[in-house]
């Protein structure tokens, strides 16, 4: 049985799988897009619920799939960069980044003979997340002024 290995990855989406488990899609620097089952991600005592936070960058410790299976198994995780999705609008906007990553992944696979294609895609996606965080901070700074400006115009 192969041993678990640690990867650096971004959580792209999650799906409820069972009463206690979720399947998360991560984009990793080393493997590209990977689906992993997270056994204790749901419920009142969910120990690994944090591994399902969209947009977070993690060090994830994944156990390889068994022969004939495609799902990795999440053993441990550590958050290295957290995204603050405070409103449903921000959450929905983040979900729009997923198709962008799908497109980037296609390019990375098409040019996989070039060294570091996945690394470059991962860096670009992480840069997009950084811009997202900056835009969220700017919105927080400007929002009171926008509300005041709207009230003056009325």
Short mmCIF file of C-alpha atoms in Angstrom, two decimals:
data_model
loop_
_atom_site.label_atom_id
_atom_site.label_comp_id
_atom_site.label_asym_id
_atom_site.label_seq_id
_atom_site.Cartn_x
_atom_site.Cartn_y
_atom_site.Cartn_z
CA UNK A 1 0.00 0.00 0.00
CA UNK A 2 1.53 3.38 -1.02
CA UNK A 3 2.11 5.89 1.73
CA UNK A 4 0.44 9.28 2.05
CA UNK A 5 2.25 12.28 0.61
CA UNK A 6 1.96 16.01 1.34
CA UNK A 7 0.98 18.40 -1.44
CA UNK A 8 0.25 22.11 -1.65
CA UNK A 9 -3.23 22.71 -3.03
CA UNK A 10 -6.26 25.00 -3.34
CA UNK A 11 -9.78 23.79 -2.54
CA UNK A 12 -11.90 24.35 -5.64
CA UNK A 13 -15.22 22.73 -4.78
CA UNK A 14 -16.84 20.24 -2.43
CA UNK A 15 -19.69 17.75 -2.71
CA UNK A 16 -21.53 16.09 0.17
CA UNK A 17 -20.85 12.37 -0.14
CA UNK A 18 -22.26 10.61 2.92
CA UNK A 19 -23.69 11.70 6.23
CA UNK A 20 -20.17 12.32 7.55
CA UNK A 21 -17.96 12.64 4.46
CA UNK A 22 -17.39 15.07 1.60
CA UNK A 23 -15.48 14.86 -1.62
CA UNK A 24 -13.29 17.88 -2.27
CA UNK A 25 -11.61 18.87 -5.51
CA UNK A 26 -8.16 20.36 -4.99
CA UNK A 27 -5.77 21.82 -7.49
CA UNK A 28 -2.26 20.83 -6.43
CA UNK A 29 1.07 22.01 -7.63
CA UNK A 30 2.35 18.48 -8.08
CA UNK A 31 -0.65 16.49 -9.36
CA UNK A 32 -2.94 19.06 -10.94
CA UNK A 33 -6.65 18.55 -10.22
CA UNK A 34 -7.31 15.85 -7.60
CA UNK A 35 -10.50 14.56 -5.96
CA UNK A 36 -10.16 13.46 -2.35
CA UNK A 37 -12.59 11.96 0.11
CA UNK A 38 -12.63 13.69 3.48
CA UNK A 39 -14.06 11.14 5.93
CA UNK A 40 -14.95 13.43 8.86
CA UNK A 41 -15.90 16.66 7.09
CA UNK A 42 -19.55 16.86 8.12
CA UNK A 43 -21.51 16.71 11.34
CA UNK A 44 -21.28 18.36 14.74
CA UNK A 45 -17.88 16.86 15.59
CA UNK A 46 -16.32 17.14 12.12
CA UNK A 47 -12.56 17.21 12.63
CA UNK A 48 -11.67 17.91 9.01
CA UNK A 49 -14.39 20.42 8.06
CA UNK A 50 -11.76 23.13 7.59
CA UNK A 51 -10.26 21.19 4.69
CA UNK A 52 -13.42 22.01 2.68
CA UNK A 53 -13.13 25.79 2.75
CA UNK A 54 -13.29 27.11 -0.80
CA UNK A 55 -10.33 29.16 -1.91
CA UNK A 56 -8.11 28.23 1.01
CA UNK A 57 -4.57 27.13 0.20
CA UNK A 58 -3.50 24.03 2.12
CA UNK A 59 -0.73 21.61 2.75
CA UNK A 60 -2.76 18.44 2.32
CA UNK A 61 -1.58 14.99 3.29
CA UNK A 62 -3.20 12.60 0.79
CA UNK A 63 -3.21 8.83 0.74
CA UNK A 64 -3.17 7.52 -2.87
CA UNK A 65 -6.23 5.74 -4.23
CA UNK A 66 -6.47 1.96 -4.06
CA UNK A 67 -6.02 -0.01 -7.26
CA UNK A 68 -8.92 0.68 -9.61
CA UNK A 69 -10.15 3.69 -7.60
CA UNK A 70 -9.75 7.38 -8.40
CA UNK A 71 -10.32 9.09 -5.04
CA UNK A 72 -7.43 10.06 -2.81
CA UNK A 73 -8.06 10.10 0.94
CA UNK A 74 -7.31 13.17 3.03
CA UNK A 75 -5.29 12.22 6.11
CA UNK A 76 -4.28 15.66 7.47
CA UNK A 77 -4.32 19.29 6.37
CA UNK A 78 -2.86 22.65 7.32
CA UNK A 79 -4.20 26.00 6.10
CA UNK A 80 -1.42 28.16 4.63
CA UNK A 81 -3.55 30.94 3.10
CA UNK A 82 -7.19 31.61 4.00
CA UNK A 83 -9.76 33.43 1.85
CA UNK A 84 -12.47 35.53 3.49
CA UNK A 85 -15.73 34.86 1.65
CA UNK A 86 -18.07 36.81 3.91
CA UNK A 87 -21.15 37.19 1.72
CA UNK A 88 -23.08 34.90 -0.57
CA UNK A 89 -22.19 37.21 -3.47
CA UNK A 90 -18.46 36.75 -2.77
CA UNK A 91 -19.00 33.00 -2.46
CA UNK A 92 -20.81 32.88 -5.82
CA UNK A 93 -18.14 35.04 -7.45
CA UNK A 94 -15.42 32.70 -6.17
CA UNK A 95 -17.24 29.75 -7.73
CA UNK A 96 -16.86 31.54 -11.07
CA UNK A 97 -13.07 31.15 -10.73
CA UNK A 98 -13.45 27.37 -11.00
CA UNK A 99 -14.13 27.37 -14.78
CA UNK A 100 -11.07 29.62 -15.20
CA UNK A 101 -8.99 27.00 -13.46
CA UNK A 102 -10.50 24.26 -15.64
CA UNK A 103 -9.32 26.22 -18.68
CA UNK A 104 -5.87 26.75 -17.17
CA UNK A 105 -5.69 23.03 -16.39
CA UNK A 106 -6.47 22.19 -20.04
CA UNK A 107 -3.61 24.43 -21.15
CA UNK A 108 -1.29 22.84 -18.60
CA UNK A 109 -2.16 19.37 -19.88
CA UNK A 110 -1.75 20.46 -23.50
CA UNK A 111 1.70 21.81 -22.74
CA UNK A 112 2.70 19.15 -20.21
CA UNK A 113 5.93 18.45 -22.08
CA UNK A 114 7.15 21.86 -20.91
CA UNK A 115 8.81 21.76 -17.51
CA UNK A 116 6.81 23.25 -14.69
CA UNK A 117 3.45 23.65 -16.49
CA UNK A 118 1.41 22.69 -13.39
CA UNK A 119 3.65 24.83 -11.21
CA UNK A 120 2.93 27.86 -13.41
CA UNK A 121 -0.82 27.20 -13.39
CA UNK A 122 -0.75 26.85 -9.59
CA UNK A 123 1.19 30.12 -9.25
CA UNK A 124 -1.25 31.96 -11.55
CA UNK A 125 -4.24 30.65 -9.64
CA UNK A 126 -2.68 31.61 -6.32
CA UNK A 127 -2.04 35.09 -7.76
CA UNK A 128 -5.75 35.30 -8.73
CA UNK A 129 -6.65 34.41 -5.15
CA UNK A 130 -4.34 37.19 -3.94
CA UNK A 131 -6.08 39.67 -6.23
CA UNK A 132 -9.43 38.43 -4.93
CA UNK A 133 -8.31 39.09 -1.36
CA UNK A 134 -7.10 42.58 -2.32
CA UNK A 135 -10.43 43.35 -4.05
CA UNK A 136 -12.30 42.23 -0.92
CA UNK A 137 -10.18 44.54 1.26
CA UNK A 138 -10.70 47.47 -1.12
CA UNK A 139 -14.46 46.85 -1.11
CA UNK A 140 -14.44 46.91 2.70
CA UNK A 141 -12.63 50.25 2.67
CA UNK A 142 -14.79 51.85 -0.03
CA UNK A 143 -18.20 50.47 0.90
CA UNK A 144 -19.08 53.13 3.55
CA UNK A 145 -18.12 55.86 1.07
CA UNK A 146 -20.27 54.33 -1.66
CA UNK A 147 -23.30 54.20 0.64
CA UNK A 148 -22.73 57.83 1.62
CA UNK A 149 -22.33 58.84 -2.03
CA UNK A 150 -25.60 57.09 -2.96
CA UNK A 151 -27.47 58.88 -0.18
CA UNK A 152 -26.09 62.25 -1.35
CA UNK A 153 -27.17 61.61 -4.95
CA UNK A 154 -30.75 60.81 -3.88
#
